[in-house]
CSV table of C-alpha atoms and ligand atoms in Angstrom, one decimal:
chain,number,residue,atom,x,y,z
A,1,UNK,CA,-2.4,-20.2,61.2
A,2,UNK,CA,0.3,-20.4,58.6
A,3,UNK,CA,3.4,-18.2,58.7
A,4,UNK,CA,6.5,-17.7,56.6
A,5,UNK,CA,9.6,-17.4,58.8
A,6,UNK,CA,12.5,-16.1,56.6
A,7,UNK,CA,15.4,-16.3,59.1
A,8,UNK,CA,16.5,-17.9,62.4
A,9,UNK,CA,16.0,-14.6,64.2
A,10,UNK,CA,12.4,-14.5,63.1
A,11,UNK,CA,11.9,-18.0,64.6
A,12,UNK,CA,13.4,-16.7,67.8
A,13,UNK,CA,10.9,-13.8,67.7
A,14,UNK,CA,8.0,-16.1,67.1
A,15,UNK,CA,9.0,-18.1,70.2
A,16,UNK,CA,9.3,-14.8,72.2
A,17,UNK,CA,5.8,-13.7,71.1
A,18,UNK,CA,4.4,-17.1,72.0
A,19,UNK,CA,6.1,-17.0,75.4
A,20,UNK,CA,4.4,-13.8,76.3
A,21,UNK,CA,1.0,-15.5,76.0
A,22,UNK,CA,1.8,-18.6,78.0
A,23,UNK,CA,0.1,-19.1,81.3
A,24,UNK,CA,2.3,-22.0,82.5
A,25,UNK,CA,0.4,-25.2,81.9
A,26,UNK,CA,0.5,-25.5,78.1
A,27,UNK,CA,1.6,-28.5,76.1
A,28,UNK,CA,3.4,-27.7,72.8
A,29,UNK,CA,4.2,-30.3,70.1
A,30,UNK,CA,6.9,-29.4,67.6
A,31,UNK,CA,6.9,-31.3,64.4
A,32,UNK,CA,9.3,-31.1,61.5
A,33,UNK,CA,12.4,-32.9,60.2
A,34,UNK,CA,15.9,-32.6,61.7
A,35,UNK,CA,17.2,-29.1,61.2
A,36,UNK,CA,13.7,-27.6,60.7
A,37,UNK,CA,14.1,-25.2,63.6
A,38,UNK,CA,12.3,-26.8,66.5
A,39,UNK,CA,15.0,-26.3,69.1
A,40,UNK,CA,15.5,-22.7,67.7
A,41,UNK,CA,11.9,-22.0,68.5
A,42,UNK,CA,12.3,-23.4,72.0
A,43,UNK,CA,15.3,-21.0,72.4
A,44,UNK,CA,12.9,-18.1,71.5
A,45,UNK,CA,10.3,-19.3,74.0
A,46,UNK,CA,12.9,-19.4,76.8
A,47,UNK,CA,14.3,-16.0,75.8
A,48,UNK,CA,10.7,-14.6,75.9
A,49,UNK,CA,10.3,-16.1,79.4
A,50,UNK,CA,13.5,-14.2,80.5
A,51,UNK,CA,15.6,-17.3,80.9
A,52,UNK,CA,19.3,-16.4,80.7
A,53,UNK,CA,21.0,-19.8,80.6
A,54,UNK,CA,21.9,-22.0,77.6
A,55,UNK,CA,19.2,-23.8,75.8
A,56,UNK,CA,20.5,-27.0,74.2
A,57,UNK,CA,18.9,-29.8,72.2
A,58,UNK,CA,17.7,-32.7,74.5
A,59,UNK,CA,18.2,-35.2,71.6
A,60,UNK,CA,20.5,-37.4,73.7
A,61,UNK,CA,19.3,-36.6,77.2
A,62,UNK,CA,15.6,-36.9,76.1
A,63,UNK,CA,14.7,-34.0,78.4
A,64,UNK,CA,16.0,-30.7,79.7
A,65,UNK,CA,14.3,-28.8,82.5
A,66,UNK,CA,14.7,-25.0,82.6
A,67,UNK,CA,14.0,-23.2,85.8
A,68,UNK,CA,12.4,-20.3,84.0
A,69,UNK,CA,9.2,-18.7,85.3
A,70,UNK,CA,7.1,-20.8,84.7
A,71,UNK,CA,9.4,-23.7,84.3
A,72,UNK,CA,9.8,-25.4,80.9
A,73,UNK,CA,10.1,-29.2,80.4
A,74,UNK,CA,11.7,-29.7,77.0
A,75,UNK,CA,11.6,-33.2,75.6
A,76,UNK,CA,13.0,-34.6,72.4
A,77,UNK,CA,11.6,-38.1,71.6
A,78,UNK,CA,13.8,-38.6,68.5
A,79,UNK,CA,15.9,-41.3,70.2
A,80,UNK,CA,13.1,-42.7,72.4
A,81,UNK,CA,13.0,-45.9,70.2
A,82,UNK,CA,9.8,-47.3,71.6
A,83,UNK,CA,10.8,-46.7,75.3
A,84,UNK,CA,7.8,-46.5,77.6
A,85,UNK,CA,6.8,-42.9,78.3
A,86,UNK,CA,5.9,-43.9,81.9
A,87,UNK,CA,9.6,-44.8,82.4
A,88,UNK,CA,10.5,-41.2,81.4
A,89,UNK,CA,8.1,-39.8,84.0
A,90,UNK,CA,6.3,-37.6,81.5
A,91,UNK,CA,3.1,-37.9,83.4
A,92,UNK,CA,4.7,-36.4,86.5
A,93,UNK,CA,5.6,-33.3,84.4
A,94,UNK,CA,2.2,-33.0,82.8
A,95,UNK,CA,0.7,-32.7,86.2
A,96,UNK,CA,3.0,-30.1,87.4
A,97,UNK,CA,3.0,-26.3,86.9
A,98,UNK,CA,5.1,-25.8,83.8
A,99,UNK,CA,5.2,-25.7,80.1
A,100,UNK,CA,5.8,-29.0,78.4
A,101,UNK,CA,7.4,-28.8,74.9
A,102,UNK,CA,8.0,-32.0,72.9
A,103,UNK,CA,10.0,-32.4,69.8
A,104,UNK,CA,9.1,-35.5,67.7
A,105,UNK,CA,5.8,-36.1,69.5
A,106,UNK,CA,4.8,-38.5,66.8
A,107,UNK,CA,7.3,-41.0,68.3
A,108,UNK,CA,5.4,-41.2,71.6
A,109,UNK,CA,2.1,-40.2,70.1
A,110,UNK,CA,-0.3,-42.8,71.5
A,111,UNK,CA,0.5,-41.9,75.1
A,112,UNK,CA,0.4,-38.1,74.7
A,113,UNK,CA,-2.5,-35.8,75.6
A,114,UNK,CA,-4.6,-34.6,72.7
A,115,UNK,CA,-5.1,-31.0,73.9
A,116,UNK,CA,-2.1,-29.1,72.8
A,117,UNK,CA,-0.7,-26.5,70.5
A,118,UNK,CA,0.8,-28.2,67.5
A,119,UNK,CA,3.6,-26.4,65.6
A,120,UNK,CA,4.7,-27.9,62.3
A,121,UNK,CA,7.8,-26.5,60.7
A,122,UNK,CA,8.7,-27.1,57.1
A,123,UNK,CA,11.6,-26.2,54.9
A,124,UNK,CA,10.8,-24.2,51.8
A,125,UNK,CA,12.2,-26.1,48.8
A,126,UNK,CA,14.0,-28.5,51.2
A,127,UNK,CA,16.7,-25.9,51.6
A,128,UNK,CA,18.2,-25.5,55.1
A,129,UNK,CA,19.3,-22.0,54.6
A,130,UNK,CA,16.0,-20.6,53.5
A,131,UNK,CA,12.7,-19.7,55.0
A,132,UNK,CA,10.5,-22.0,57.0
A,133,UNK,CA,6.7,-22.5,56.6
A,134,UNK,CA,5.2,-22.8,60.0
A,135,UNK,CA,1.7,-24.2,60.6
A,136,UNK,CA,0.1,-23.8,64.0
A,137,UNK,CA,-3.0,-25.6,65.1
A,138,UNK,CA,-4.6,-26.3,68.5
A,139,UNK,CA,-6.8,-28.9,70.2
A,140,UNK,CA,-9.0,-28.1,73.3
A,141,UNK,CA,-10.4,-24.8,74.5
A,142,UNK,CA,-7.3,-23.4,76.3
A,143,UNK,CA,-4.8,-24.1,73.5
A,144,UNK,CA,-7.4,-22.8,70.9
A,145,UNK,CA,-7.7,-19.6,72.8
A,146,UNK,CA,-3.9,-19.3,72.9
A,147,UNK,CA,-3.7,-19.8,69.2
A,148,UNK,CA,-6.3,-17.1,68.7
A,149,UNK,CA,-4.3,-14.7,70.8
A,150,UNK,CA,-1.1,-15.6,69.0
A,151,UNK,CA,-2.8,-15.1,65.6
A,152,UNK,CA,-4.0,-11.6,66.7
A,153,UNK,CA,-0.6,-10.8,68.0
A,154,UNK,CA,1.2,-11.8,64.9
A,155,UNK,CA,-1.2,-10.0,62.6
A,156,UNK,CA,-1.6,-6.8,64.6
A,157,UNK,CA,1.3,-6.6,66.9
A,158,UNK,CA,-1.0,-6.6,70.0
B,1,LIG,P1,15.6,-29.0,65.0
B,1,LIG,O1,15.5,-28.8,66.4
B,1,LIG,O2,14.3,-28.9,64.3
B,1,LIG,O3,16.4,-30.2,64.6
B,1,LIG,P2,17.4,-26.7,65.1
B,1,LIG,O4,16.6,-25.6,65.6
B,1,LIG,O5,18.3,-27.4,66.0
B,1,LIG,O6,16.4,-27.8,64.4
B,1,LIG,O7,18.3,-26.2,63.9
B,1,LIG,C1,17.7,-25.4,62.9
B,1,LIG,C2,18.9,-24.8,62.0
B,1,LIG,O8,18.4,-24.1,60.9
B,1,LIG,C3,19.7,-23.8,62.8
B,1,LIG,O9,21.1,-24.0,62.5
B,1,LIG,C4,19.3,-22.5,62.2
B,1,LIG,O10,20.3,-21.5,62.3
B,1,LIG,C5,18.9,-22.8,60.8
B,1,LIG,N1,18.0,-22.0,60.1
B,1,LIG,C6,18.1,-21.4,58.9
B,1,LIG,N2,17.0,-20.7,58.5
B,1,LIG,C7,16.1,-20.8,59.6
B,1,LIG,C8,14.8,-20.3,59.7
B,1,LIG,N3,14.2,-19.6,58.9
B,1,LIG,N4,14.2,-20.6,60.9
B,1,LIG,C9,14.8,-21.4,61.8
B,1,LIG,N5,16.1,-21.9,61.7
B,1,LIG,C10,16.7,-21.6,60.6
B,2,LIG,MG1,15.9,-30.2,68.0
């Protein structure tokens, strides 16, 4: 699915729509350059889950855990610099109840599960103040079903 997201608040709304469809064991990869809007989308997801606290970028901490219902494990691999994902304990989180969201998955790609929702955010005309083009794809039956539901929701409002 491809969407045009004109403003930050539409990105938040997309995250909120997605949140309503999550069951609690999904893996979401967020691709796109710095400032594309990946963390903004995560803010929308947490808002949609009813989380009231602050949502910050885990660029320096590598990971934030939100005790939303279900919990969210929010990773940012930008500064991973070849560190071993086993050191990070990622596998522990993938096995737990919770939604795993990873910014810059390409940096840890070889060790990551294939089955996931992949959201790619691009700037229109390279302009940070303008709309974003969002491509969403899925691998595996569960994430494909989620994408189908999201597509229906976005196009019909149901
Ligand atoms: P990333 O996590 O990809 O580095 P952030 O979400 O932290 O990016 O930052 C995105 C920035 O772009 C925010 O400051 C946001 O206000 C701004 N922005 C402008 N237009 C949009 C849009 N259409 N969608 C999302 N963010 C936008
Ligand atoms: Mg970010």
